[in-house]
Coordinates of C-alpha atoms in Angstrom, one line a residue:
X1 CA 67.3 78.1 79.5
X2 CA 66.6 81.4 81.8
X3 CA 67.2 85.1 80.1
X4 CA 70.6 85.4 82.1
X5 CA 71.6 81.4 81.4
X6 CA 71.2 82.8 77.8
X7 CA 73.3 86.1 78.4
X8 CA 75.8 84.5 80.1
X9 CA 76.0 82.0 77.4
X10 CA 76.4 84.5 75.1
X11 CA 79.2 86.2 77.2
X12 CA 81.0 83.5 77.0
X13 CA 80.9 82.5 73.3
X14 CA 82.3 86.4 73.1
X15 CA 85.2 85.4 75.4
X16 CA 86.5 83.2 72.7
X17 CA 86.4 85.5 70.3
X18 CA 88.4 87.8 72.6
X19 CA 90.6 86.0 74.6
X20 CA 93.9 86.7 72.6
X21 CA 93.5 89.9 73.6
X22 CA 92.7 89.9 77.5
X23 CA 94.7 86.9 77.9
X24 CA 95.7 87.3 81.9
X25 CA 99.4 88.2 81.4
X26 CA 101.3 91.6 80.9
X27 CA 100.3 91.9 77.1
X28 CA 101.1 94.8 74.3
X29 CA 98.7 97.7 73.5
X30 CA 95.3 96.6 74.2
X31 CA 92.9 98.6 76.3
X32 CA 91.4 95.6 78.2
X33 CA 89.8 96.0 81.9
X34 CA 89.5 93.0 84.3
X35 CA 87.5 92.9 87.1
X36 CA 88.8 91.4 90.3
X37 CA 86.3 89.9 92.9
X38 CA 88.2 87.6 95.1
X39 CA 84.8 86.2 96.8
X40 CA 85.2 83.0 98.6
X41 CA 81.5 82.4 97.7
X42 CA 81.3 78.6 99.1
X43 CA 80.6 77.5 102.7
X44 CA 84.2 78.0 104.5
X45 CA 84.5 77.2 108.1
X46 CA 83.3 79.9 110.7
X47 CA 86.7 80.5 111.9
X48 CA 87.9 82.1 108.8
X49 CA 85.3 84.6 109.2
X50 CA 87.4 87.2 110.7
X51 CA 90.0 86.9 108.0
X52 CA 87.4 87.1 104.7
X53 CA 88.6 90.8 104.0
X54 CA 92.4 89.7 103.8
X55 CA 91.8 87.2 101.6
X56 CA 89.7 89.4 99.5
X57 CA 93.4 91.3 99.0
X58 CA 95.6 88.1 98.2
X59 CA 95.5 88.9 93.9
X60 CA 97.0 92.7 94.8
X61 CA 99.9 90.7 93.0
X62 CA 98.3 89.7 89.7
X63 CA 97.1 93.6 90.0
X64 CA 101.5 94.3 89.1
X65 CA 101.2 92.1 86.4
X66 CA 98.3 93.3 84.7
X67 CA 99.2 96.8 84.9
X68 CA 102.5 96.0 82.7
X69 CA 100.5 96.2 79.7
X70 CA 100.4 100.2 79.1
X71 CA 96.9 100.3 78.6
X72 CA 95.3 97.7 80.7
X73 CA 92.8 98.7 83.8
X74 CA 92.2 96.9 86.8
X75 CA 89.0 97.3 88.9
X76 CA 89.3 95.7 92.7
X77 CA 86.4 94.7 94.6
X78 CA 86.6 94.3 98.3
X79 CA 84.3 94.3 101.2
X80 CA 86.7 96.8 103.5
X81 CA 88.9 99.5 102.6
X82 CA 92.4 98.8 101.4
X83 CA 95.0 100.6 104.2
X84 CA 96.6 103.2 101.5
X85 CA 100.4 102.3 102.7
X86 CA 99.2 98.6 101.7
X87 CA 98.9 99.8 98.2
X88 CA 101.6 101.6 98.0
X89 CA 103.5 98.8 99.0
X90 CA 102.9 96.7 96.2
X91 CA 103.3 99.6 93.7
X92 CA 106.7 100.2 95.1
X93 CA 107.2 96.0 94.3
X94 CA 107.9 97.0 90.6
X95 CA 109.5 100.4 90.7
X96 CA 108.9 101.7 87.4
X97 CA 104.6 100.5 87.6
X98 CA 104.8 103.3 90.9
X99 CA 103.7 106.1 88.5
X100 CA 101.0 108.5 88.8
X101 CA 99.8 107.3 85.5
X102 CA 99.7 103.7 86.1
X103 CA 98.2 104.4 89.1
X104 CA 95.2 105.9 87.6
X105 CA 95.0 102.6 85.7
X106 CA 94.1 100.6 89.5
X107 CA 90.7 101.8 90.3
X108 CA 89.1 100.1 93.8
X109 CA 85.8 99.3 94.8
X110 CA 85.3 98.9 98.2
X111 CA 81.6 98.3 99.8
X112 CA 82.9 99.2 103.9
X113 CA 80.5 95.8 104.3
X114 CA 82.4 93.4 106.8
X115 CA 79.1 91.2 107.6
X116 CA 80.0 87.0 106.9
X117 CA 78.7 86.7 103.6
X118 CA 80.3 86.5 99.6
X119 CA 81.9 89.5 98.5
X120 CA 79.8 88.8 95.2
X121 CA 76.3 88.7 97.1
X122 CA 77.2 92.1 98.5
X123 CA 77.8 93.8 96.1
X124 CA 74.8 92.2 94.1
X125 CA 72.8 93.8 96.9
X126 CA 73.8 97.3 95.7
X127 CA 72.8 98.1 92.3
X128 CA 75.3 101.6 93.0
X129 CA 78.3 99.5 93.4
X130 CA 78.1 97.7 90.1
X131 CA 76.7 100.6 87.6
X132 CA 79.9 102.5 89.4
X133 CA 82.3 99.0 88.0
X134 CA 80.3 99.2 84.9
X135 CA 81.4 103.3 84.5
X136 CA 84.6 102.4 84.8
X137 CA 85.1 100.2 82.0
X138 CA 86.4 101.9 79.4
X139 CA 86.2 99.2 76.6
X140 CA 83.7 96.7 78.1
X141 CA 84.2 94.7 74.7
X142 CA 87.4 93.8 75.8
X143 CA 87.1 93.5 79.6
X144 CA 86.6 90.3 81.8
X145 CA 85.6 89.4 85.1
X146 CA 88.2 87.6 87.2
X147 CA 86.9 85.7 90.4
X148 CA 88.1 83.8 93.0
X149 CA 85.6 80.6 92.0
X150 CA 82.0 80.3 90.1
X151 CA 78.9 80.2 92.0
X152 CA 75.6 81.9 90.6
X153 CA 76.5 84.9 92.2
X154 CA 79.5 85.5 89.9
X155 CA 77.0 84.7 86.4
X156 CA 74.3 87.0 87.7
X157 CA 77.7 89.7 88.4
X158 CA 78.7 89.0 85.0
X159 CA 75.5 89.4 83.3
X160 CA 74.7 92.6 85.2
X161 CA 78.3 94.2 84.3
X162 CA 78.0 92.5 80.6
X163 CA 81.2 91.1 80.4
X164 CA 82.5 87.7 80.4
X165 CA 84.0 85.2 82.5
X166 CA 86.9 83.8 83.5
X167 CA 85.7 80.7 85.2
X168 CA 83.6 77.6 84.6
X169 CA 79.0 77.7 84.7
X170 CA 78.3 76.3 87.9
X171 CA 76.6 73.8 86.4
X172 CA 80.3 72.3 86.0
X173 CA 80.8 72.2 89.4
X174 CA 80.4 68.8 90.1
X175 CA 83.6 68.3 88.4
X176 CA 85.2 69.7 91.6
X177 CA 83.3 67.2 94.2
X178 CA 85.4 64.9 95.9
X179 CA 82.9 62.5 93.9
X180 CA 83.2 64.0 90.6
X181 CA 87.0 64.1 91.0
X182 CA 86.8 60.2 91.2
X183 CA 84.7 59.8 88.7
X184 CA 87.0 62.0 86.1
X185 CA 90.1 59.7 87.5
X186 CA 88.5 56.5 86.7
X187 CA 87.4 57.5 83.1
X188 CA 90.6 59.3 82.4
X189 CA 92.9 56.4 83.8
X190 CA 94.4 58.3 86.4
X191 CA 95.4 56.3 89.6
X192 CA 94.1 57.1 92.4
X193 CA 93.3 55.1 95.9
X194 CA 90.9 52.6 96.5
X195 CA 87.5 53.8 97.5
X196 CA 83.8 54.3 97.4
X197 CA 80.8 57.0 97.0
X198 CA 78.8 57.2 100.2
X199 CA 75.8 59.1 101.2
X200 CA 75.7 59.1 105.1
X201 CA 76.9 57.4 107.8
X202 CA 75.4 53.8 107.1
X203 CA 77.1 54.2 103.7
X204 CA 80.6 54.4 105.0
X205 CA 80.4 51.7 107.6
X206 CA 79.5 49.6 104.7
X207 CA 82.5 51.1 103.0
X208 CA 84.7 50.5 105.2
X209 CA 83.7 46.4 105.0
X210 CA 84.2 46.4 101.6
X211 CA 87.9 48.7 101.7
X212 CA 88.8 46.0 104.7
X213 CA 88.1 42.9 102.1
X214 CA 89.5 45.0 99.1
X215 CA 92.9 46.2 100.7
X216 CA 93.3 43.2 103.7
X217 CA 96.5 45.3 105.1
X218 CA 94.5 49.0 104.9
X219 CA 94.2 49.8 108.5
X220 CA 93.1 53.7 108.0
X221 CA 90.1 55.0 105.7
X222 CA 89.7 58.5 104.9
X223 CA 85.9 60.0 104.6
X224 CA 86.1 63.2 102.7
X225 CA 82.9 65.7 102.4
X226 CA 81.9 66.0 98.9
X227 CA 82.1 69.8 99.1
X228 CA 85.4 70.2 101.4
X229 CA 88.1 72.6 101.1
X230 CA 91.5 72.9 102.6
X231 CA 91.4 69.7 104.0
X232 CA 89.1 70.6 106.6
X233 CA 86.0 68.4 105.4
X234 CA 88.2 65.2 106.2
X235 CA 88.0 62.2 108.8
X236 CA 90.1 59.5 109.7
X237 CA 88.6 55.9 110.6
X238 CA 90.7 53.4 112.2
X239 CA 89.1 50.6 110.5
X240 CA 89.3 47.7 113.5
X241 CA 87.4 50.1 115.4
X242 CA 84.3 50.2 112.8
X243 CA 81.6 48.3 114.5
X244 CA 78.3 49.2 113.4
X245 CA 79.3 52.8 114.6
X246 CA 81.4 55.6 113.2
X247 CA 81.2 57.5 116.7
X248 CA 84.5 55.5 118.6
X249 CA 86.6 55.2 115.2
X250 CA 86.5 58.8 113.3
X251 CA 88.7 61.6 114.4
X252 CA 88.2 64.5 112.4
X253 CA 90.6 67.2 111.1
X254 CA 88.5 70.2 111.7
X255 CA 88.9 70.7 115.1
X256 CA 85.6 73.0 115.4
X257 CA 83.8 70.8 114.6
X258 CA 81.7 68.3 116.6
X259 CA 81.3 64.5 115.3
X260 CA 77.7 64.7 115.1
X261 CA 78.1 68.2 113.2
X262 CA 80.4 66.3 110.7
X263 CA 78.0 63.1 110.2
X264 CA 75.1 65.4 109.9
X265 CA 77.0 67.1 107.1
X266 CA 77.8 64.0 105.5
X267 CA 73.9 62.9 105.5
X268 CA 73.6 66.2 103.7
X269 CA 76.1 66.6 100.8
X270 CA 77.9 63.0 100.6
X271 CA 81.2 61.7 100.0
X272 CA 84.0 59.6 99.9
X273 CA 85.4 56.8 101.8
X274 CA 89.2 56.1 100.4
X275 CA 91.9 54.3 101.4
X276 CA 94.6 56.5 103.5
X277 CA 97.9 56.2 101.3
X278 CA 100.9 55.9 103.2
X279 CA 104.6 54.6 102.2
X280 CA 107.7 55.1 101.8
X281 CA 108.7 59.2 101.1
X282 CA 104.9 60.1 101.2
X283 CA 104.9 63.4 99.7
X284 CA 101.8 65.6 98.9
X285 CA 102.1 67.6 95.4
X286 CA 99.4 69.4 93.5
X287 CA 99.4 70.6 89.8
X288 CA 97.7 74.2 88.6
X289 CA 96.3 74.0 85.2
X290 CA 94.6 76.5 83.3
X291 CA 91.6 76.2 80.8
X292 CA 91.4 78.7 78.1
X293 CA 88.2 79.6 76.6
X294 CA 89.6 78.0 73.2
X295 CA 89.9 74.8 74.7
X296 CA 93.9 75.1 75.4
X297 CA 95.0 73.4 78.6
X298 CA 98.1 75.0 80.5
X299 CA 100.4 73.2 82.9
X300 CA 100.6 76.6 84.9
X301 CA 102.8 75.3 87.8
X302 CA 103.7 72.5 90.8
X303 CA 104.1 72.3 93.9
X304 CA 104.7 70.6 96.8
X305 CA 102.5 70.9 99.5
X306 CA 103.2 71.7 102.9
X307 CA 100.2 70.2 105.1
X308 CA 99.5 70.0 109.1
X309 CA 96.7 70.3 111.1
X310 CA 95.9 67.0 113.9
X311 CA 96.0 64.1 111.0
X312 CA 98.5 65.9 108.2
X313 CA 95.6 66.2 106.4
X314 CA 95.1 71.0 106.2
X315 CA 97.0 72.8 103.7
X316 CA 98.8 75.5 105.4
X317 CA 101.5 76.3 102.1
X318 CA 103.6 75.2 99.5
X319 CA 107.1 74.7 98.2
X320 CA 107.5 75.6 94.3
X321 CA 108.0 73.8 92.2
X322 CA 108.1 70.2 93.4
X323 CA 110.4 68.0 93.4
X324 CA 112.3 67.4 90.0
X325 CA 112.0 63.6 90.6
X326 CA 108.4 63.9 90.2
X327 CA 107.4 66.7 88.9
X328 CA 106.9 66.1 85.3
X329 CA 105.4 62.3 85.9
X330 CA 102.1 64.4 88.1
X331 CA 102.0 67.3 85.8
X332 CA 101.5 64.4 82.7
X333 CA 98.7 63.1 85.0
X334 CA 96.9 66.4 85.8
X335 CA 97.0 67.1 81.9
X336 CA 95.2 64.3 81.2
X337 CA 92.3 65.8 84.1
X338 CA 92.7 68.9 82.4
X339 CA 91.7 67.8 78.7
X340 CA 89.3 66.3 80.2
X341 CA 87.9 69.5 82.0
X342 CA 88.6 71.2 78.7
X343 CA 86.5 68.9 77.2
X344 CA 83.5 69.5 80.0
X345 CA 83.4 73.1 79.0
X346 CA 85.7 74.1 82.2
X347 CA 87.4 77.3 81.6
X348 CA 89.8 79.2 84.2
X349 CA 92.2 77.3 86.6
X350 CA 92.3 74.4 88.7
X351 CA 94.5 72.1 90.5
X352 CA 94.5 68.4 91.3
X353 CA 96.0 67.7 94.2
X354 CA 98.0 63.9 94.8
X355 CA 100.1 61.7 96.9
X356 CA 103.1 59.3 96.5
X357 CA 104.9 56.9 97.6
X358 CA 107.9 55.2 96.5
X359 CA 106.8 51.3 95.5
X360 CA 109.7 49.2 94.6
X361 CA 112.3 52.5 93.9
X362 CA 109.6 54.3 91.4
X363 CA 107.5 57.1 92.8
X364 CA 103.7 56.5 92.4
X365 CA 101.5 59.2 92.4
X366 CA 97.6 58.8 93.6
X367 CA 95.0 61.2 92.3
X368 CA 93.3 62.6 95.7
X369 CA 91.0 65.3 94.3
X370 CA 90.3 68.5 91.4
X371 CA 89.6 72.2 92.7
X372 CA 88.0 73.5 90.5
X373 CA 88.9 77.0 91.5
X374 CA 91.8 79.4 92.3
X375 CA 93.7 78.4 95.6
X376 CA 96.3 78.5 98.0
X377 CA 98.9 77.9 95.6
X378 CA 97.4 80.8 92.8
X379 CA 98.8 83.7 94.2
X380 CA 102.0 83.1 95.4
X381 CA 102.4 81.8 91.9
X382 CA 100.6 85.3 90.5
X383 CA 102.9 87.2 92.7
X384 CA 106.4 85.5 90.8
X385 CA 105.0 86.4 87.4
X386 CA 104.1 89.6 88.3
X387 CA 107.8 90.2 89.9
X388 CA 110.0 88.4 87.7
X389 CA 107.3 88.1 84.3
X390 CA 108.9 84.3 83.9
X391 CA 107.3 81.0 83.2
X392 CA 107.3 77.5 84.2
X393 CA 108.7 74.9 81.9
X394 CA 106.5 71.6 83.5
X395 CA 109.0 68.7 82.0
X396 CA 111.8 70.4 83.2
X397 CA 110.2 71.4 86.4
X398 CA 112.1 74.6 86.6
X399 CA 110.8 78.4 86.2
X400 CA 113.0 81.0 85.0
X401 CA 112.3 84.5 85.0
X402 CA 112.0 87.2 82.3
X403 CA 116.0 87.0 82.6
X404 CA 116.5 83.7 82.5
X405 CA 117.2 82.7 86.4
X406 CA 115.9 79.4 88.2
X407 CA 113.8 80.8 91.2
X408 CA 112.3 79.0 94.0
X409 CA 109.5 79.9 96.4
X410 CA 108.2 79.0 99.9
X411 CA 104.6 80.5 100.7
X412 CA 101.9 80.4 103.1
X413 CA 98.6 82.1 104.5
X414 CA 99.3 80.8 107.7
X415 CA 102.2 82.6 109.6
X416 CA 100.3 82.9 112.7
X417 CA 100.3 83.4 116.3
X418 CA 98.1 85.1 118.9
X419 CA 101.2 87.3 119.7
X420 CA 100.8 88.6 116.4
X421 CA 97.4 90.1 117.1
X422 CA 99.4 93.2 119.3
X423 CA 101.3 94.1 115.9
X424 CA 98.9 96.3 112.9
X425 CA 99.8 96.4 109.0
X426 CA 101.9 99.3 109.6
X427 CA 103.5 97.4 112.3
X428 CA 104.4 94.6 109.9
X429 CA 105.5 96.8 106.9
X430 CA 108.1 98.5 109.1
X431 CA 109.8 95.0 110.4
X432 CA 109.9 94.0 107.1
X433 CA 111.8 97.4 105.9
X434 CA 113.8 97.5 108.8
X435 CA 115.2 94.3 108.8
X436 CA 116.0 94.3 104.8
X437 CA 113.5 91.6 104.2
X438 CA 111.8 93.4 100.9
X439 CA 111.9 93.0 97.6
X440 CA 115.2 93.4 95.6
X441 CA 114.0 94.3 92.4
X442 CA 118.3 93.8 90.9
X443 CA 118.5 89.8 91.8
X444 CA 115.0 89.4 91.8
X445 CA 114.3 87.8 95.2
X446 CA 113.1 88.8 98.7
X447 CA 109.7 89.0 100.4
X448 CA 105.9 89.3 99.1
X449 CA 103.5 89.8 101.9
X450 CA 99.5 89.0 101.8
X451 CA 96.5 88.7 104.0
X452 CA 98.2 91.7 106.0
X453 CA 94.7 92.6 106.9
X454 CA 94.3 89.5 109.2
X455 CA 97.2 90.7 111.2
X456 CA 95.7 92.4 114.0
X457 CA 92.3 90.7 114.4
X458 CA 93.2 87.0 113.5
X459 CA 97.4 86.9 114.2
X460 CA 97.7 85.7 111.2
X461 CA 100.0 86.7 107.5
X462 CA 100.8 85.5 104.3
X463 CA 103.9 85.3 102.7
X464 CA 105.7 84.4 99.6
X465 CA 109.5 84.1 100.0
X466 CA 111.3 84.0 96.8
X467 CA 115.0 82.8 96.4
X468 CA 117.8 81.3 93.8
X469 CA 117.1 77.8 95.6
X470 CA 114.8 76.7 97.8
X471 CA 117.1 76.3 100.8
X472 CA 117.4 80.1 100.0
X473 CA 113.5 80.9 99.8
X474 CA 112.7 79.2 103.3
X475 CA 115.9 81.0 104.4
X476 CA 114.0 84.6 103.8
X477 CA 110.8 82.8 104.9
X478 CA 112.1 81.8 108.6
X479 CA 113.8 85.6 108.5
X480 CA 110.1 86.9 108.8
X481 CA 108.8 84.8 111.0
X482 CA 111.7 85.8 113.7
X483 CA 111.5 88.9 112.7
X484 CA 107.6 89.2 113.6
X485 CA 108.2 86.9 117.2
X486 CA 110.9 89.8 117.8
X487 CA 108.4 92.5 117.5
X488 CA 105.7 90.9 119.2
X489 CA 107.6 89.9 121.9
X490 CA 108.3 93.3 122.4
X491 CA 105.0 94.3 122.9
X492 CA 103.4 94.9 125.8

């Protein structure tokens, strides 16, 4: 074991001992500090390039929640400047947070570095930028390093700034893999499709054989890179077409990408070949869990997945929570992935993502796959605590706010149009005001924007619209997207 494999270690054992006490929840007088560095520090498709500073922004949220706690400090990293109004705006989210004195609880880091690489390896690179974090930690024995997901970058971070983490060794990340997630189904007895490990192209028309003799009335497989996110690292095969060849049966779901970029990939990293589920009400759900460092494992929320791109197969948002029918039968399946992840050492949060179908009038859900990371789901759900400091109850599949009121969301990081690239943040923040579409802080529903920074150069928003059902939510949802065609429209 290195010198920093032993820190970190060490770290971590402390985080244990501390956790009670920098829990990540509004929590009494404790003077905690967390560290936010929302790094997507993985290989992500080249088109989200242009929009790696506004996600850098999407746990401004959790930022609300934190700050509840009277003496809690937040530190946020980000490669660009935060727009000032953008800040304000989520200060003026909770009315009585908007205070000069929480205020100088919020301290940001920004590095003005916009090149395509990890936040985390930037500000590696600058020895200034992390003795200035370390300075501002006021009690670094009770502060905590929040990221995005684990990679070596965020131990080496941690063991520079001395403080712990909240998320997994990397050495735990083939528990993530499209392979690994199989693996942890199978051993757990969690159903999941039919399928097979490959390790290039030769592999999966050989898996394809098998599926064909396996399932006789399959007539789509799925390939899945080993290492894909969002969806984008899948492929369709129509199976009859398999004839030696992949080239005249795939169609892949990145549409960027070239087949013999995708093949070369998959002669690289590996994968999957399942059976494609389909049936009667095919729905796509996921469940968020949450390791503690104690061992604890937290049904944190569900949801119901709202997918597109050319084969259904790229998340684009989410409905929460799912659907009561089924709800509590996947959130008993992803606790029994989560003990075991709790089990592996895994601490932080996660999600495992399904499908069902309805088989003779009972739902059955099929175990597709464990991130073993934040998400798309994370902050939306971050952003309803931090609003309405509630919970979700998982067998009831309901969540009810500080008050005690059912609430419903509908959110997405994928608003979009090219129209939208003639509108800027302040652009966006005045529809929203001038139309009413805000926060009301009295009934606890209305609007959360994120990714406003990929407004103007991608044409592109995220939104979480909150509401008493969830007929209401996607009301308030559609209400923003008309109101940003208006204004763009209008544009010349």
């Amino acid at each position: 074991m290195s010198a920093s494999s032993e820190e970190f270690a060490a770290l971590q054992q402390n985080l244990r001992a501390i956790w009670p006490s920098v829990t990540l929840r509004s929590i009494g007088d404790v003077e905690r500090t967390v560290i936010v560095v929302h790094s997507l520090s993985f290989d992500v498709p080249d088109h989200l390039v242009p929009t790696f500073p506004a996600y850098e922004e999407r746990f401004l949220c959790l930022v609300l929640s934190l700050l509840r706690a009277p003496r809690s400090r937040v530190i946020y990293v980000t490669s660009q400047p935060i727009l000032p109004r953008l800040i304000d705006y989520y200060f003026s989210l909770v009315p009585e947070l908007d205070t000069p004195e929480a205020r100088n609880r919020f301290e940001v880091v920004s590095l003005v570095d916009g090149r395509n690489l990890p936040l985390t390896r930037k500000l590696l690179a600058r020895p200034g930028a992390v003795e200035r974090i370390r300075s501002l930690i006021h009690s670094p024995e009770l502060a905590v390093l929040l990221p995005f997901c684990t990679s070596p970058d965020e131990i080496e971070l941690a063991v520079r700034l001395g403080v712990p983490l909240f998320g997994s060794d990397p050495e735990l990340a083939w528990l993530g893999t499209k392979r690994g997630s199989r693996r942890v189904f199978a051993e757990e007895g969690v159903h999941h499709a039919a399928g097979y490990d490959v390790e290039g192209e030769r592999d999966v028309v050989a898996a394809v054989a098998d599926l064909r003799k396996q399932r006789p009335r399959a007539q789509t497989a799925i390939v899945k890179l080993d290492a894909g996110v969002s969806g984008l690292g899948n492929a369709l095969v129509d199976i009859a077409r398999v004839d030696g060849t992949l080239r005249n049966a795939i169609e892949l779901e990145d549409s960027q990408q070239s087949i013999e970029e995708y093949l070369e990939a998959l002669d690289e990293q590996g994968g999957i070949v399942e059976e494609l589920i389909s049936g009667e009400g095919l729905t796509s759900p996921s469940v968020q869990l949450r390791m503690s460092p104690a061992g604890q494992v937290d049904i944190m929320s569900t949801h119901d997945q709202v997918l597109g791109g050319p084969h259904g197969q790229t998340y684009f948002g989410c409905h929460f929570p799912a659907r009561p029918e089924y709800a509590d039968l996947i959130a008993l399946e992803g606790l029994k992935v989560g003990r075991r992840l709790a089990r592996e050492g895994v601490i932080g949060r996660a999600a495992v993502d399904f499908v069902l179908v309805q088989e003779d009038g009972a739902w059955q859900p099929y175990a597709l796959e464990i991130n073993l990371r934040c998400g798309g789901t994370t902050h939306p759900f971050f952003a309803l605590q931090a609003l309405t400091d509630g919970s979700y109850d998982p067998l009831a599949a309901e969540y009810r706010t500080g008050m005690g009121d059912i609430k419903h969301y509908a959110a997405t990081d994928h608003l979009d149009s090219p129209l939208y690239q003639s509108l800027t943040p302040d652009d966006l923040l005045d529809v929203v005001a001038e139309r009413g579409l805000g926060w009301d802080t009295e009934r606890e529903v209305g609007i959360v924007l994120h990714m406003v920074s990929a407004l103007a150069v991608a044409g592109r928003v995220g939104l979480t619209a909150v509401g008493d059902t969830l007929d209401d939510a996607r009301s308030r949802y559609y209400a923003v997207k008309d109101a940003l065609d208006t204004a763009a429209s209008r544009m010349p």
